[in-house]
PDB file of C-alpha atoms and ligand atoms in Angstrom:
ATOM      1  CA  MET A   2      44.782-165.187 -61.651  1.00  0.00           C
ATOM      2  CA  GLU A   3      45.697-167.182 -58.558  1.00  0.00           C
ATOM      3  CA  ASP A   4      44.206-165.851 -55.296  1.00  0.00           C
ATOM      4  CA  LYS A   5      46.557-163.815 -53.147  1.00  0.00           C
ATOM      5  CA  LYS A   6      48.258-165.828 -50.420  1.00  0.00           C
ATOM      6  CA  VAL A   7      47.076-164.860 -46.954  1.00  0.00           C
ATOM      7  CA  VAL A   8      49.268-164.343 -43.880  1.00  0.00           C
ATOM      8  CA  ILE A   9      48.470-163.380 -40.297  1.00  0.00           C
ATOM      9  CA  ILE A  10      51.204-161.284 -38.662  1.00  0.00           C
ATOM     10  CA  THR A  11      50.993-160.504 -34.930  1.00  0.00           C
ATOM     11  CA  GLY A  12      52.666-157.546 -33.250  1.00  0.00           C
ATOM     12  CA  ALA A  13      52.317-155.859 -36.620  1.00  0.00           C
ATOM     13  CA  ALA A  14      52.108-152.239 -35.488  1.00  0.00           C
ATOM     14  CA  MET A  15      55.814-151.597 -34.978  1.00  0.00           C
ATOM     15  CA  GLY A  16      59.302-153.057 -34.866  1.00  0.00           C
ATOM     16  CA  ILE A  17      59.897-156.414 -36.530  1.00  0.00           C
ATOM     17  CA  GLY A  18      56.179-157.024 -37.145  1.00  0.00           C
ATOM     18  CA  LYS A  19      55.817-153.789 -39.074  1.00  0.00           C
ATOM     19  CA  ALA A  20      58.863-154.691 -41.179  1.00  0.00           C
ATOM     20  CA  ALA A  21      57.176-158.038 -41.872  1.00  0.00           C
ATOM     21  CA  VAL A  22      53.980-156.334 -43.044  1.00  0.00           C
ATOM     22  CA  ASP A  23      56.140-154.362 -45.453  1.00  0.00           C
ATOM     23  CA  ARG A  24      57.979-157.502 -46.666  1.00  0.00           C
ATOM     24  CA  PHE A  25      54.831-159.583 -47.265  1.00  0.00           C
ATOM     25  CA  GLY A  26      53.049-156.568 -48.747  1.00  0.00           C
ATOM     26  CA  ARG A  27      55.865-156.038 -51.239  1.00  0.00           C
ATOM     27  CA  ALA A  28      55.496-159.680 -52.286  1.00  0.00           C
ATOM     28  CA  GLY A  29      51.769-159.218 -52.932  1.00  0.00           C
ATOM     29  CA  TRP A  30      50.350-161.145 -49.968  1.00  0.00           C
ATOM     30  CA  GLN A  31      47.010-160.382 -48.309  1.00  0.00           C
ATOM     31  CA  ILE A  32      47.894-159.467 -44.711  1.00  0.00           C
ATOM     32  CA  ALA A  33      45.891-159.673 -41.485  1.00  0.00           C
ATOM     33  CA  ALA A  34      47.871-157.330 -39.231  1.00  0.00           C
ATOM     34  CA  VAL A  35      47.232-158.006 -35.537  1.00  0.00           C
ATOM     35  CA  ASP A  36      48.198-155.812 -32.583  1.00  0.00           C
ATOM     36  CA  TRP A  37      46.744-154.693 -29.254  1.00  0.00           C
ATOM     37  CA  ASN A  38      47.969-151.129 -29.774  1.00  0.00           C
ATOM     38  CA  GLY A  39      45.086-149.810 -31.894  1.00  0.00           C
ATOM     39  CA  GLU A  40      46.548-146.383 -32.516  1.00  0.00           C
ATOM     40  CA  ALA A  41      49.940-147.601 -33.698  1.00  0.00           C
ATOM     41  CA  LEU A  42      48.287-150.358 -35.772  1.00  0.00           C
ATOM     42  CA  ALA A  43      46.007-147.851 -37.528  1.00  0.00           C
ATOM     43  CA  ALA A  44      49.070-145.759 -38.428  1.00  0.00           C
ATOM     44  CA  THR A  45      50.886-148.826 -39.812  1.00  0.00           C
ATOM     45  CA  GLU A  46      47.795-149.915 -41.755  1.00  0.00           C
ATOM     46  CA  ALA A  47      47.481-146.433 -43.287  1.00  0.00           C
ATOM     47  CA  GLU A  48      51.185-146.350 -44.203  1.00  0.00           C
ATOM     48  CA  MET A  49      51.105-149.812 -45.792  1.00  0.00           C
ATOM     49  CA  THR A  50      47.844-149.413 -47.674  1.00  0.00           C
ATOM     50  CA  GLY A  51      49.320-146.111 -48.908  1.00  0.00           C
ATOM     51  CA  LYS A  52      52.045-148.207 -50.543  1.00  0.00           C
ATOM     52  CA  GLY A  53      49.349-150.249 -52.268  1.00  0.00           C
ATOM     53  CA  TYR A  54      49.614-153.274 -49.947  1.00  0.00           C
ATOM     54  CA  ALA A  55      46.565-155.357 -48.971  1.00  0.00           C
ATOM     55  CA  VAL A  56      46.342-154.976 -45.195  1.00  0.00           C
ATOM     56  CA  ASP A  57      43.434-155.511 -42.759  1.00  0.00           C
ATOM     57  CA  ALA A  58      43.996-154.406 -39.154  1.00  0.00           C
ATOM     58  CA  TYR A  59      42.754-156.473 -36.195  1.00  0.00           C
ATOM     59  CA  VAL A  60      43.070-154.947 -32.740  1.00  0.00           C
ATOM     60  CA  LEU A  61      43.280-157.716 -30.134  1.00  0.00           C
ATOM     61  CA  ASN A  62      45.375-159.288 -27.408  1.00  0.00           C
ATOM     62  CA  VAL A  63      46.907-162.523 -28.726  1.00  0.00           C
ATOM     63  CA  ALA A  64      46.613-164.004 -25.216  1.00  0.00           C
ATOM     64  CA  ASP A  65      42.811-163.805 -25.560  1.00  0.00           C
ATOM     65  CA  TYR A  66      41.824-167.116 -27.179  1.00  0.00           C
ATOM     66  CA  ASP A  67      38.282-166.050 -28.094  1.00  0.00           C
ATOM     67  CA  ALA A  68      39.502-162.834 -29.734  1.00  0.00           C
ATOM     68  CA  CYS A  69      42.073-164.857 -31.721  1.00  0.00           C
ATOM     69  CA  ALA A  70      39.363-167.339 -32.765  1.00  0.00           C
ATOM     70  CA  ALA A  71      37.076-164.518 -33.975  1.00  0.00           C
ATOM     71  CA  MET A  72      39.937-162.952 -35.968  1.00  0.00           C
ATOM     72  CA  VAL A  73      40.947-166.253 -37.596  1.00  0.00           C
ATOM     73  CA  ALA A  74      37.294-166.993 -38.485  1.00  0.00           C
ATOM     74  CA  ASP A  75      36.961-163.534 -40.032  1.00  0.00           C
ATOM     75  CA  VAL A  76      40.128-163.937 -42.113  1.00  0.00           C
ATOM     76  CA  GLU A  77      38.947-167.339 -43.364  1.00  0.00           C
ATOM     77  CA  ALA A  78      35.459-165.985 -44.162  1.00  0.00           C
ATOM     78  CA  LYS A  79      36.907-163.039 -46.105  1.00  0.00           C
ATOM     79  CA  TYR A  80      39.630-164.785 -48.099  1.00  0.00           C
ATOM     80  CA  GLY A  81      38.790-168.489 -47.953  1.00  0.00           C
ATOM     81  CA  ARG A  82      42.345-169.461 -47.026  1.00  0.00           C
ATOM     82  CA  ILE A  83      45.218-168.897 -44.608  1.00  0.00           C
ATOM     83  CA  ASP A  84      48.686-169.758 -45.906  1.00  0.00           C
ATOM     84  CA  GLY A  85      50.940-168.341 -43.230  1.00  0.00           C
ATOM     85  CA  LEU A  86      51.134-167.265 -39.598  1.00  0.00           C
ATOM     86  CA  TYR A  87      53.946-165.169 -38.148  1.00  0.00           C
ATOM     87  CA  ASN A  88      53.742-165.293 -34.335  1.00  0.00           C
ATOM     88  CA  ASN A  89      55.821-162.189 -33.687  1.00  0.00           C
ATOM     89  CA  ALA A  90      53.978-160.355 -30.879  1.00  0.00           C
ATOM     90  CA  GLY A  91      55.930-160.428 -27.648  1.00  0.00           C
ATOM     91  CA  ILE A  92      56.599-158.552 -24.427  1.00  0.00           C
ATOM     92  CA  LEU A  93      59.843-158.223 -22.495  1.00  0.00           C
ATOM     93  CA  GLY A  94      58.438-157.523 -19.028  1.00  0.00           C
ATOM     94  CA  ASP A  95      60.362-156.025 -16.136  1.00  0.00           C
ATOM     95  CA  ARG A  96      64.123-156.294 -15.728  1.00  0.00           C
ATOM     96  CA  ASP A  97      63.865-159.157 -13.247  1.00  0.00           C
ATOM     97  CA  GLY A  98      66.714-161.528 -12.558  1.00  0.00           C
ATOM     98  CA  ILE A  99      66.369-164.795 -10.625  1.00  0.00           C
ATOM     99  CA  LEU A 100      66.983-163.097  -7.275  1.00  0.00           C
ATOM    100  CA  GLY A 101      64.267-160.497  -7.722  1.00  0.00           C
ATOM    101  CA  PHE A 102      61.621-161.820 -10.070  1.00  0.00           C
ATOM    102  CA  ASP A 103      57.958-161.246  -9.524  1.00  0.00           C
ATOM    103  CA  HIS A 104      55.604-164.134 -10.376  1.00  0.00           C
ATOM    104  CA  GLU A 105      53.066-161.856 -12.027  1.00  0.00           C
ATOM    105  CA  THR A 106      55.525-160.435 -14.586  1.00  0.00           C
ATOM    106  CA  VAL A 107      56.764-163.942 -15.382  1.00  0.00           C
ATOM    107  CA  LYS A 108      53.146-165.037 -15.900  1.00  0.00           C
ATOM    108  CA  ASP A 109      52.521-162.007 -18.141  1.00  0.00           C
ATOM    109  CA  ALA A 110      55.487-162.940 -20.343  1.00  0.00           C
ATOM    110  CA  PHE A 111      54.214-166.504 -20.655  1.00  0.00           C
ATOM    111  CA  GLU A 112      50.629-165.343 -21.310  1.00  0.00           C
ATOM    112  CA  VAL A 113      51.645-163.271 -24.341  1.00  0.00           C
ATOM    113  CA  ASN A 114      54.797-164.946 -25.660  1.00  0.00           C
ATOM    114  CA  VAL A 115      53.771-168.578 -25.129  1.00  0.00           C
ATOM    115  CA  PHE A 116      49.980-168.803 -24.813  1.00  0.00           C
ATOM    116  CA  GLY A 117      49.442-166.055 -27.413  1.00  0.00           C
ATOM    117  CA  SER A 118      51.535-168.037 -29.891  1.00  0.00           C
ATOM    118  CA  LEU A 119      49.960-171.382 -28.941  1.00  0.00           C
ATOM    119  CA  ASN A 120      46.450-169.957 -29.403  1.00  0.00           C
ATOM    120  CA  LEU A 121      47.176-168.998 -32.967  1.00  0.00           C
ATOM    121  CA  ILE A 122      49.197-172.091 -33.851  1.00  0.00           C
ATOM    122  CA  GLN A 123      46.173-174.195 -32.914  1.00  0.00           C
ATOM    123  CA  LEU A 124      43.536-171.997 -34.549  1.00  0.00           C
ATOM    124  CA  VAL A 125      45.435-171.430 -37.805  1.00  0.00           C
ATOM    125  CA  ALA A 126      46.655-175.028 -38.100  1.00  0.00           C
ATOM    126  CA  ARG A 127      43.053-176.229 -37.710  1.00  0.00           C
ATOM    127  CA  VAL A 128      41.994-174.052 -40.664  1.00  0.00           C
ATOM    128  CA  MET A 129      44.953-175.181 -42.784  1.00  0.00           C
ATOM    129  CA  ASP A 130      44.244-178.814 -41.907  1.00  0.00           C
ATOM    130  CA  ARG A 131      40.520-178.516 -42.685  1.00  0.00           C
ATOM    131  CA  LEU A 132      41.147-176.767 -46.009  1.00  0.00           C
ATOM    132  CA  GLY A 133      44.076-179.022 -46.954  1.00  0.00           C
ATOM    133  CA  ILE A 134      46.496-176.094 -47.171  1.00  0.00           C
ATOM    134  CA  GLN A 135      50.190-176.937 -46.802  1.00  0.00           C
ATOM    135  CA  GLY A 136      50.904-173.698 -44.979  1.00  0.00           C
ATOM    136  CA  ALA A 137      53.703-172.482 -42.761  1.00  0.00           C
ATOM    137  CA  ILE A 138      54.014-171.013 -39.292  1.00  0.00           C
ATOM    138  CA  VAL A 139      56.907-168.981 -37.913  1.00  0.00           C
ATOM    139  CA  ASN A 140      57.318-168.432 -34.168  1.00  0.00           C
ATOM    140  CA  THR A 141      59.685-166.079 -32.407  1.00  0.00           C
ATOM    141  CA  THR A 142      62.344-167.182 -29.945  1.00  0.00           C
ATOM    142  CA  SER A 143      65.393-165.112 -28.999  1.00  0.00           C
ATOM    143  CA  ILE A 144      69.126-165.214 -28.592  1.00  0.00           C
ATOM    144  CA  ASN A 145      68.393-165.875 -24.911  1.00  0.00           C
ATOM    145  CA  ALA A 146      67.071-169.359 -25.784  1.00  0.00           C
ATOM    146  CA  GLU A 147      70.545-170.160 -27.180  1.00  0.00           C
ATOM    147  CA  VAL A 148      72.953-168.500 -24.708  1.00  0.00           C
ATOM    148  CA  GLY A 149      72.648-166.909 -21.254  1.00  0.00           C
ATOM    149  CA  THR A 150      71.743-163.208 -21.363  1.00  0.00           C
ATOM    150  CA  TRP A 151      70.756-160.420 -18.963  1.00  0.00           C
ATOM    151  CA  ASP A 152      67.129-160.490 -20.220  1.00  0.00           C
ATOM    152  CA  PRO A 153      64.270-160.745 -17.665  1.00  0.00           C
ATOM    153  CA  ILE A 154      63.977-164.330 -16.458  1.00  0.00           C
ATOM    154  CA  GLY A 155      60.296-164.698 -17.448  1.00  0.00           C
ATOM    155  CA  TYR A 156      61.089-163.539 -20.949  1.00  0.00           C
ATOM    156  CA  ILE A 157      63.987-165.999 -21.194  1.00  0.00           C
ATOM    157  CA  GLY A 158      61.774-168.862 -20.015  1.00  0.00           C
ATOM    158  CA  SER A 159      59.038-167.950 -22.485  1.00  0.00           C
ATOM    159  CA  LYS A 160      61.453-167.926 -25.410  1.00  0.00           C
ATOM    160  CA  GLY A 161      62.983-171.262 -24.391  1.00  0.00           C
ATOM    161  CA  ALA A 162      59.449-172.656 -24.297  1.00  0.00           C
ATOM    162  CA  MET A 163      58.793-171.328 -27.807  1.00  0.00           C
ATOM    163  CA  LYS A 164      61.898-173.113 -29.114  1.00  0.00           C
ATOM    164  CA  ALA A 165      60.617-176.447 -27.772  1.00  0.00           C
ATOM    165  CA  ILE A 166      57.038-175.722 -28.884  1.00  0.00           C
ATOM    166  CA  THR A 167      58.308-174.969 -32.400  1.00  0.00           C
ATOM    167  CA  GLN A 168      60.009-178.339 -32.609  1.00  0.00           C
ATOM    168  CA  GLY A 169      57.025-180.142 -31.079  1.00  0.00           C
ATOM    169  CA  ALA A 170      54.452-178.405 -33.265  1.00  0.00           C
ATOM    170  CA  ALA A 171      56.512-179.171 -36.379  1.00  0.00           C
ATOM    171  CA  PHE A 172      56.374-182.811 -35.343  1.00  0.00           C
ATOM    172  CA  HIS A 173      52.639-182.762 -34.486  1.00  0.00           C
ATOM    173  CA  LEU A 174      51.728-181.060 -37.792  1.00  0.00           C
ATOM    174  CA  GLY A 175      54.238-182.842 -40.013  1.00  0.00           C
ATOM    175  CA  ALA A 176      51.737-185.324 -41.400  1.00  0.00           C
ATOM    176  CA  GLN A 177      49.436-182.481 -42.478  1.00  0.00           C
ATOM    177  CA  GLY A 178      52.286-180.816 -44.378  1.00  0.00           C
ATOM    178  CA  ILE A 179      52.143-177.715 -42.173  1.00  0.00           C
ATOM    179  CA  ARG A 180      55.657-176.455 -41.490  1.00  0.00           C
ATOM    180  CA  VAL A 181      56.569-174.799 -38.181  1.00  0.00           C
ATOM    181  CA  ASN A 182      59.851-172.923 -37.764  1.00  0.00           C
ATOM    182  CA  ALA A 183      61.093-169.996 -35.684  1.00  0.00           C
ATOM    183  CA  VAL A 184      63.297-166.950 -36.002  1.00  0.00           C
ATOM    184  CA  SER A 185      65.704-166.061 -33.215  1.00  0.00           C
ATOM    185  CA  PRO A 186      66.641-162.392 -33.488  1.00  0.00           C
ATOM    186  CA  GLY A 187      69.774-160.970 -31.938  1.00  0.00           C
ATOM    187  CA  ALA A 188      69.497-157.473 -30.461  1.00  0.00           C
ATOM    188  CA  THR A 189      67.253-155.694 -32.937  1.00  0.00           C
ATOM    189  CA  ILE A 190      66.629-151.962 -33.302  1.00  0.00           C
ATOM    190  CA  THR A 191      62.944-151.730 -32.352  1.00  0.00           C
ATOM    191  CA  PRO A 192      60.804-149.943 -29.741  1.00  0.00           C
ATOM    192  CA  MET A 193      61.153-153.026 -27.494  1.00  0.00           C
ATOM    193  CA  ALA A 194      64.913-152.599 -27.351  1.00  0.00           C
ATOM    194  CA  ALA A 195      64.880-148.793 -27.118  1.00  0.00           C
ATOM    195  CA  SER A 196      65.626-148.731 -23.388  1.00  0.00           C
ATOM    196  CA  VAL A 197      68.961-150.439 -24.181  1.00  0.00           C
ATOM    197  CA  TYR A 198      69.660-148.895 -27.589  1.00  0.00           C
ATOM    198  CA  ASP A 199      69.122-145.362 -26.277  1.00  0.00           C
ATOM    199  CA  VAL A 200      71.848-145.719 -23.625  1.00  0.00           C
ATOM    200  CA  PRO A 201      75.122-145.468 -25.592  1.00  0.00           C
ATOM    201  CA  PRO A 202      77.323-147.675 -23.339  1.00  0.00           C
ATOM    202  CA  ALA A 203      74.591-150.354 -23.246  1.00  0.00           C
ATOM    203  CA  ARG A 204      74.129-150.104 -27.006  1.00  0.00           C
ATOM    204  CA  GLU A 205      77.881-150.585 -27.548  1.00  0.00           C
ATOM    205  CA  ALA A 206      78.152-153.469 -25.079  1.00  0.00           C
ATOM    206  CA  VAL A 207      75.281-155.329 -26.756  1.00  0.00           C
ATOM    207  CA  ALA A 208      76.687-154.655 -30.233  1.00  0.00           C
ATOM    208  CA  LEU A 209      79.936-156.402 -29.232  1.00  0.00           C
ATOM    209  CA  ASN A 210      78.073-159.708 -28.852  1.00  0.00           C
ATOM    210  CA  HIS A 211      77.425-159.787 -32.598  1.00  0.00           C
ATOM    211  CA  ASN A 212      80.286-160.818 -34.856  1.00  0.00           C
ATOM    212  CA  ARG A 213      80.278-157.518 -36.717  1.00  0.00           C
ATOM    213  CA  HIS A 214      79.762-155.504 -33.524  1.00  0.00           C
ATOM    214  CA  ARG A 215      76.445-154.090 -34.594  1.00  0.00           C
ATOM    215  CA  TRP A 216      72.693-154.447 -34.031  1.00  0.00           C
ATOM    216  CA  ILE A 217      70.249-156.376 -36.211  1.00  0.00           C
ATOM    217  CA  THR A 218      67.663-154.473 -38.262  1.00  0.00           C
ATOM    218  CA  PRO A 219      63.945-155.356 -38.170  1.00  0.00           C
ATOM    219  CA  GLU A 220      64.105-155.916 -41.937  1.00  0.00           C
ATOM    220  CA  GLU A 221      66.738-158.651 -41.521  1.00  0.00           C
ATOM    221  CA  VAL A 222      64.446-160.590 -39.181  1.00  0.00           C
ATOM    222  CA  ALA A 223      61.385-159.968 -41.362  1.00  0.00           C
ATOM    223  CA  ASN A 224      63.265-161.268 -44.425  1.00  0.00           C
ATOM    224  CA  ALA A 225      64.040-164.547 -42.643  1.00  0.00           C
ATOM    225  CA  ALA A 226      60.425-164.946 -41.477  1.00  0.00           C
ATOM    226  CA  PHE A 227      59.190-164.233 -45.001  1.00  0.00           C
ATOM    227  CA  TRP A 228      61.532-166.816 -46.469  1.00  0.00           C
ATOM    228  CA  LEU A 229      60.502-169.454 -43.914  1.00  0.00           C
ATOM    229  CA  ILE A 230      56.798-168.934 -44.681  1.00  0.00           C
ATOM    230  CA  SER A 231      57.324-168.798 -48.446  1.00  0.00           C
ATOM    231  CA  ASP A 232      57.450-171.894 -50.657  1.00  0.00           C
ATOM    232  CA  GLU A 233      61.186-171.229 -51.119  1.00  0.00           C
ATOM    233  CA  ALA A 234      61.585-172.903 -47.713  1.00  0.00           C
ATOM    234  CA  SER A 235      59.333-175.874 -48.565  1.00  0.00           C
ATOM    235  CA  GLY A 236      61.876-178.365 -47.256  1.00  0.00           C
ATOM    236  CA  VAL A 237      62.592-176.541 -43.997  1.00  0.00           C
ATOM    237  CA  ASN A 238      60.718-177.699 -40.900  1.00  0.00           C
ATOM    238  CA  GLY A 239      61.185-177.570 -37.137  1.00  0.00           C
ATOM    239  CA  ILE A 240      64.238-175.340 -37.021  1.00  0.00           C
ATOM    240  CA  VAL A 241      65.192-172.051 -35.430  1.00  0.00           C
ATOM    241  CA  VAL A 242      66.829-169.606 -37.831  1.00  0.00           C
ATOM    242  CA  ALA A 243      69.179-167.344 -35.891  1.00  0.00           C
ATOM    243  CA  VAL A 244      69.178-163.804 -37.265  1.00  0.00           C
ATOM    244  CA  ASP A 245      71.852-162.660 -34.853  1.00  0.00           C
ATOM    245  CA  ASP A 246      75.024-161.952 -36.834  1.00  0.00           C
ATOM    246  CA  GLY A 247      76.674-164.961 -35.208  1.00  0.00           C
ATOM    247  CA  TYR A 248      75.807-164.059 -31.575  1.00  0.00           C
ATOM    248  CA  ALA A 249      74.750-167.636 -30.755  1.00  0.00           C
ATOM    249  CA  THR A 250      78.007-169.058 -32.116  1.00  0.00           C
ATOM    250  CA  GLY A 251      79.639-167.719 -28.939  1.00  0.00           C
ATOM    251  CA  LYS A 252      82.166-165.032 -28.159  1.00  0.00           C
ATOM    252  CA  GLY A 253      85.504-166.717 -27.721  1.00  0.00           C
ATOM    253  CA  ALA A 254      88.537-164.407 -27.689  1.00  0.00           C
ATOM    254  CA  ASP A 255      89.596-163.133 -31.123  1.00  0.00           C
ATOM    255  CA  LEU A 256      92.868-165.093 -30.989  1.00  0.00           C
ATOM    256  CA  LEU A 257      93.817-164.447 -34.617  1.00  0.00           C
ATOM    257  CA  GLY A 258      93.612-160.697 -33.995  1.00  0.00           C
ATOM    258  CA  ILE A 259      95.582-161.060 -30.743  1.00  0.00           C
ATOM    259  CA  PHE A 260      98.339-163.125 -32.483  1.00  0.00           C
ATOM    260  CA  GLU A 261      98.562-160.551 -35.256  1.00  0.00           C
ATOM    261  CA  GLU A 262      98.947-157.664 -32.823  1.00  0.00           C
ATOM    262  CA  TRP A 263     101.436-159.613 -30.663  1.00  0.00           C
ATOM    263  CA  GLU A 264     103.561-160.585 -33.626  1.00  0.00           C
ATOM    264  CA  SER A 265     103.643-157.051 -34.996  1.00  0.00           C
ATOM    265  CA  GLU A 266     104.763-155.800 -31.558  1.00  0.00           C
ATOM    266  CA  HIS A 267     107.240-158.693 -31.061  1.00  0.00           C
ATOM    267  CA  PRO A 268     108.682-159.318 -34.538  1.00  0.00           C
ATOM    268  CA  GLN A 269     111.371-161.815 -33.338  1.00  0.00           C
ATOM    269  CA  ALA A 270     108.990-163.875 -31.133  1.00  0.00           C
TER     270      ALA A 270
HETATM  271  N1  NAD B   5      64.078-156.364 -30.419  1.00  0.00           N
HETATM  272  C1  NAD B   5      64.881-157.337 -30.042  1.00  0.00           C
HETATM  273  O1  NAD B   5      66.068-157.107 -29.719  1.00  0.00           O
HETATM  274  C2  NAD B   5      64.384-158.768 -30.014  1.00  0.00           C
HETATM  275  C3  NAD B   5      65.336-159.774 -29.795  1.00  0.00           C
HETATM  276  C4  NAD B   5      64.906-161.099 -29.755  1.00  0.00           C
HETATM  277  C5  NAD B   5      63.563-161.401 -29.939  1.00  0.00           C
HETATM  278  N2  NAD B   5      62.665-160.387 -30.152  1.00  0.00           N
HETATM  279  C6  NAD B   5      61.266-160.773 -30.333  1.00  0.00           C
HETATM  280  O2  NAD B   5      60.802-160.304 -31.580  1.00  0.00           O
HETATM  281  C7  NAD B   5      59.389-160.046 -31.504  1.00  0.00           C
HETATM  282  C8  NAD B   5      59.111-158.635 -31.956  1.00  0.00           C
HETATM  283  O3  NAD B   5      59.850-157.757 -31.128  1.00  0.00           O
HETATM  284  P1  NAD B   5      60.036-156.199 -31.388  1.00  0.00           P
HETATM  285  O4  NAD B   5      61.387-155.892 -30.894  1.00  0.00           O
HETATM  286  O5  NAD B   5      59.610-155.842 -32.746  1.00  0.00           O
HETATM  287  O6  NAD B   5      58.992-155.663 -30.285  1.00  0.00           O
HETATM  288  P2  NAD B   5      58.200-154.268 -30.201  1.00  0.00           P
HETATM  289  O7  NAD B   5      57.829-154.093 -28.761  1.00  0.00           O
HETATM  290  O8  NAD B   5      58.989-153.196 -30.838  1.00  0.00           O
HETATM  291  O9  NAD B   5      56.887-154.585 -31.050  1.00  0.00           O
HETATM  292  C9  NAD B   5      56.033-155.616 -30.586  1.00  0.00           C
HETATM  293  C10 NAD B   5      54.622-155.378 -31.080  1.00  0.00           C
HETATM  294  O10 NAD B   5      53.804-156.430 -30.549  1.00  0.00           O
HETATM  295  C11 NAD B   5      52.628-155.861 -29.993  1.00  0.00           C
HETATM  296  N3  NAD B   5      52.137-156.734 -28.913  1.00  0.00           N
HETATM  297  C12 NAD B   5      52.778-157.037 -27.770  1.00  0.00           C
HETATM  298  N4  NAD B   5      52.007-157.838 -27.025  1.00  0.00           N
HETATM  299  C13 NAD B   5      50.855-158.052 -27.718  1.00  0.00           C
HETATM  300  C14 NAD B   5      49.676-158.793 -27.457  1.00  0.00           C
HETATM  301  N5  NAD B   5      49.506-159.456 -26.296  1.00  0.00           N
HETATM  302  N6  NAD B   5      48.718-158.823 -28.410  1.00  0.00           N
HETATM  303  C15 NAD B   5      48.860-158.135 -29.558  1.00  0.00           C
HETATM  304  N7  NAD B   5      49.942-157.393 -29.848  1.00  0.00           N
HETATM  305  C16 NAD B   5      50.934-157.359 -28.935  1.00  0.00           C
HETATM  306  C17 NAD B   5      53.056-154.482 -29.494  1.00  0.00           C
HETATM  307  O11 NAD B   5      51.963-153.583 -29.346  1.00  0.00           O
HETATM  308  C18 NAD B   5      54.028-154.053 -30.590  1.00  0.00           C
HETATM  309  O12 NAD B   5      53.372-153.405 -31.652  1.00  0.00           O
HETATM  310  C19 NAD B   5      59.010-160.316 -30.027  1.00  0.00           C
HETATM  311  O13 NAD B   5      58.479-161.610 -29.915  1.00  0.00           O
HETATM  312  C20 NAD B   5      60.315-160.198 -29.299  1.00  0.00           C
HETATM  313  O14 NAD B   5      60.310-160.930 -28.105  1.00  0.00           O
HETATM  314  C21 NAD B   5      63.047-159.083 -30.203  1.00  0.00           C
END
């Protein structure tokens, strides 16, 4: 029997990352589940192994290069291969706009969202390159790298950086056959978004940005990341897959609906 394929998923304890552990587990992958929240990660590991999935938990901060290096070395030593990396861990930071931002919170967002992802892109790509594995990496951007949003300015900057890094890394690793893509979730129902989702008028306002006036589920994002890492996407490289129900296509006025209503109210017009 062929060895199980091996994937590293960061931010695996909850939200989109947890949904990804479930998706890869269902497909029979060996999963290294990474998170800095040890308690939540242990609960996710127990739940997923209870379903019969092959999950090893690693408690670490992705912004810590040495901790990432030790984890990657351990995964390689245990399984002899790494086929996929899903850089999903991220932090939102404080609600800072341009007029009020604090340098430290902007730096924190870049430390985790950008340097955390870069650490693992380098470490995992080195293993894939050395072992001759044509693997795949998926990073995480956001709707705010496509259109202006209210998100904290450090978070926005970090996600814009990840869009450019995804394209650049795809180019740098192209010759090795290592694919690098990203997912760009719209507003997704996770603990990160709870402070918005739990306030009904905010939840409604955000829903209206999506074509079907609803939020995205963690499973929808996890499905896209799974597809991008799987061989089904073997020809896909250097792109950002928007999982945002059309949010990034813009929100022009619904003129067809307006015409319809106008014409029904003004039949002779
Ligand atoms: N939820 C949304 O609306 C939304 C929208 C666009 C993009 N995203 C992005 O999707 C990804 C997942 O978001 P989510 O909503 O599931 O978030 P979440 O906060 O619900 O879960 C994130 C997980 O990552 C872990 N984590 C955070 N920083 C870490 C670090 N330095 N090291 C290790 N683990 C760390 C957390 O402990 C948590 O388990 C993030 O990159 C986020 O920016 C989310």
